[in-house]
C-alpha positions as a printed NumPy array, in Angstrom:
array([[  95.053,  103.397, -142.19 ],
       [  93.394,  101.22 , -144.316],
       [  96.257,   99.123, -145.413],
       [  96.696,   98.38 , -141.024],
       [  92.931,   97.695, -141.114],
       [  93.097,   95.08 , -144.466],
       [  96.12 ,   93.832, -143.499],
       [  94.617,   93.116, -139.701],
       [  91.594,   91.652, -141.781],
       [  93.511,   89.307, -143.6  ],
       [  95.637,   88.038, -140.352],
       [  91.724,   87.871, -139.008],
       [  90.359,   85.738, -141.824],
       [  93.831,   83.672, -141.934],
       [  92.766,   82.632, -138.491],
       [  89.172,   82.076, -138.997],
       [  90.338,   79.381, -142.317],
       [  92.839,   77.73 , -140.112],
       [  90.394,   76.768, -137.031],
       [  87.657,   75.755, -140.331],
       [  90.312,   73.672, -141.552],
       [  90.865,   72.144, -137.937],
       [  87.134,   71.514, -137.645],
       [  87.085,   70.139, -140.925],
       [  90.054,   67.723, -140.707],
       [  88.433,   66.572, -137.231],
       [  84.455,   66.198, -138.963],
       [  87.075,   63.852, -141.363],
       [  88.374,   61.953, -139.462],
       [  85.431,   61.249, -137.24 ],
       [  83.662,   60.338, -140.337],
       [  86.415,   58.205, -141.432],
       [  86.1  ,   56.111, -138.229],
       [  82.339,   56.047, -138.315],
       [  82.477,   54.462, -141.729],
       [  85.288,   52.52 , -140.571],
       [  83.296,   51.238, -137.899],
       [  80.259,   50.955, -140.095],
       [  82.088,   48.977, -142.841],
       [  84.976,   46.427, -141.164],
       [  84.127,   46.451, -137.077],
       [  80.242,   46.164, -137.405],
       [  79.925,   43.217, -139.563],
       [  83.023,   41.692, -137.46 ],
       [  81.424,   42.179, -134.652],
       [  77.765,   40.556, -135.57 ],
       [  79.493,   37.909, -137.15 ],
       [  81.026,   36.924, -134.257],
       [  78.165,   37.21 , -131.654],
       [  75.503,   35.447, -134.494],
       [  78.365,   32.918, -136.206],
       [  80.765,   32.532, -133.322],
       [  82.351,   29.282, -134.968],
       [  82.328,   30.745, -138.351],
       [  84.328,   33.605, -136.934],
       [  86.668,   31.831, -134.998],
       [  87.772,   29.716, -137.925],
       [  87.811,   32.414, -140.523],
       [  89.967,   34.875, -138.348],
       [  92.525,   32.127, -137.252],
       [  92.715,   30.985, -140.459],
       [  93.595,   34.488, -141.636],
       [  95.775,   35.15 , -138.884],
       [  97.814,   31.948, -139.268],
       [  97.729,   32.84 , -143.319],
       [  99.113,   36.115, -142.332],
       [ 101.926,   34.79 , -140.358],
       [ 102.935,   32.153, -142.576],
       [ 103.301,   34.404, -145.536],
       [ 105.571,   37.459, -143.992],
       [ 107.89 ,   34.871, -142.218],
       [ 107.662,   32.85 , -145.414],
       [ 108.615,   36.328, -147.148],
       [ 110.918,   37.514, -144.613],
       [ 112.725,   34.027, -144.98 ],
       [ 113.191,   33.804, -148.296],
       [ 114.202,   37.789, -148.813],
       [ 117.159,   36.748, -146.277],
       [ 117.795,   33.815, -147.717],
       [ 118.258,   35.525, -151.546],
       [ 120.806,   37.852, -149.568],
       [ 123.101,   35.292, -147.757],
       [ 123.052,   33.771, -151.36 ],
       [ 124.071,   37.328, -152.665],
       [ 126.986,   37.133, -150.142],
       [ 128.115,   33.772, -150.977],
       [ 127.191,   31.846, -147.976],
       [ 124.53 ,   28.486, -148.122],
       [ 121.012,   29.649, -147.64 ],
       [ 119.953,   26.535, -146.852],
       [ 122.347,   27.014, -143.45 ],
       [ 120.45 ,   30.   , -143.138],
       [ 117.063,   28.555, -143.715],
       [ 117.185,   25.644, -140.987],
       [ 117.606,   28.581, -138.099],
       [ 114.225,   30.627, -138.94 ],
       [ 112.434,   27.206, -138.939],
       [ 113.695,   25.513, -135.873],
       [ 112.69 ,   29.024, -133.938],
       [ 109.284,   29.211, -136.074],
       [ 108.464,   25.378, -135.031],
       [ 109.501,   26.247, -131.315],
       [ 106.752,   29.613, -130.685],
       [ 104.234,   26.968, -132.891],
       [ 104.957,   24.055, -130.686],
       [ 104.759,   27.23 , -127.413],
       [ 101.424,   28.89 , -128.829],
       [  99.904,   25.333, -128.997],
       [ 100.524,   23.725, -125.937],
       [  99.119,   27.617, -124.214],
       [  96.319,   27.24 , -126.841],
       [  95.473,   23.487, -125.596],
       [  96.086,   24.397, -121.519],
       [  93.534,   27.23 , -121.963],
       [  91.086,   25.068, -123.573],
       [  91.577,   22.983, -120.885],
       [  90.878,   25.752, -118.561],
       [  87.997,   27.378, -119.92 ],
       [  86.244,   23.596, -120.265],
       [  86.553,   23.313, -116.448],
       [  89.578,   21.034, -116.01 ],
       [  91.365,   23.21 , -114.068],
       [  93.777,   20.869, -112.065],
       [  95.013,   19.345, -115.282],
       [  95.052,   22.736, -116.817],
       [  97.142,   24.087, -113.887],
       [  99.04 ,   20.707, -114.068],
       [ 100.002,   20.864, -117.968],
       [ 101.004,   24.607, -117.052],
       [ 103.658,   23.326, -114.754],
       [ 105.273,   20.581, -116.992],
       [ 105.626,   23.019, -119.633],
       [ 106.78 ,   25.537, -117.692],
       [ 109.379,   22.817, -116.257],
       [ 109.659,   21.579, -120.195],
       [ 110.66 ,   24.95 , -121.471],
       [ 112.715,   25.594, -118.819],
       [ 115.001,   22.844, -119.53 ],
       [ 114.915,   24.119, -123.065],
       [ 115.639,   27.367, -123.109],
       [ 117.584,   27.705, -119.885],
       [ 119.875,   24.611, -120.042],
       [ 123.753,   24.918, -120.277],
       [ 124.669,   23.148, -123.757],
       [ 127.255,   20.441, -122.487],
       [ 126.696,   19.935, -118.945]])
C-alpha cells in the first residue's frame, strides 16, 4: 500500500515539475522577447520616428551591405567549385552578375516610380509604371530570334 501511494506520489509530482517547467520555459521566452524588444526594436523604432533620415540611410545601407556580401559569397563559393570541376569560373561568374544587375536595375526603377508616387506625381508615376512594365515585358518575355 504504500509503495501504490509513493509511487502515485511520484507520477503526481512528475506532473506538477513538467507544467513548472512549461511555465518556466514560457516566463523565458516572454522575457526573452521583452528584452528583445527592449534592446534591438525600441531603439529602432525611436530612431526612426526622431532620426527618420538617419534611419533610412543606415538600414539601406545595411541591407544593401547584406546583400552584396552573401551573393558576393554565394558567387565566389560556386565559382571555387566549377573551378574544382574543371570548367571556367569566369563563364560561370558573368551569369550571377547579368541576373544581379537585372533585379538592381528592377528594384530601382520600382524604387524611383514610388518616389514619384508618394511626391504626388501620380500620372508620371502611373506612366513610368507602364513603360516598364512594357520594357520588361519585352525582356523577359521575348522569343530569342524572332
Amino acid at each position: 500500500m504504500i509503495h501504490k501511494l509513493t509511487n502515485k506520489f511520484s507520477i503526481v509530482a512528475h506532473g506538477y515539475l513538467k507544467l513548472a517547467a512549461g511555465i518556466l520555459k514560457a516566463v523565458f521566452i516572454l522575457a526573452a522577447a521583452a528584452g528583445i524588444n527592449i534592446l534591438l526594436i525600441y531603439p529602432l523604432w525611436y530612431s526612426a520616428i526622431r532620426y527618420s533620415r538617419f534611419y533610412t540611410t543606415f538600414t539601406g545601407a545595411v541591407i544593401i551591405f547584406v546583400l552584396m556580401y552573401f551573393t558576393v559569397k554565394g558567387v565566389l563559393k560556386k565559382a571555387s567549385s566549377e573551378k574544382a570541376k574543371g570548367n571556367s569560373p569566369a563563364v560561370f561568374l558573368l551569369r550571377p552578375l547579368v541576373k544581379t544587375g537585372a533585379a538592381a536595375v528592377v528594384l530601382l526603377c520600382l524604387y524611383l516610380l514610388s518616389l514619384l508616387f508618394f511626391k504626388g506625381h501620380r500620372i508620371a508615376a502611373l506612366t513610368g509604371l507602364l513603360l516598364f512594365l512594357f520594357a520588361a515585358g519585352l525582356v523577359f518575355f521575348s522569343k530569342k530570334g524572332t
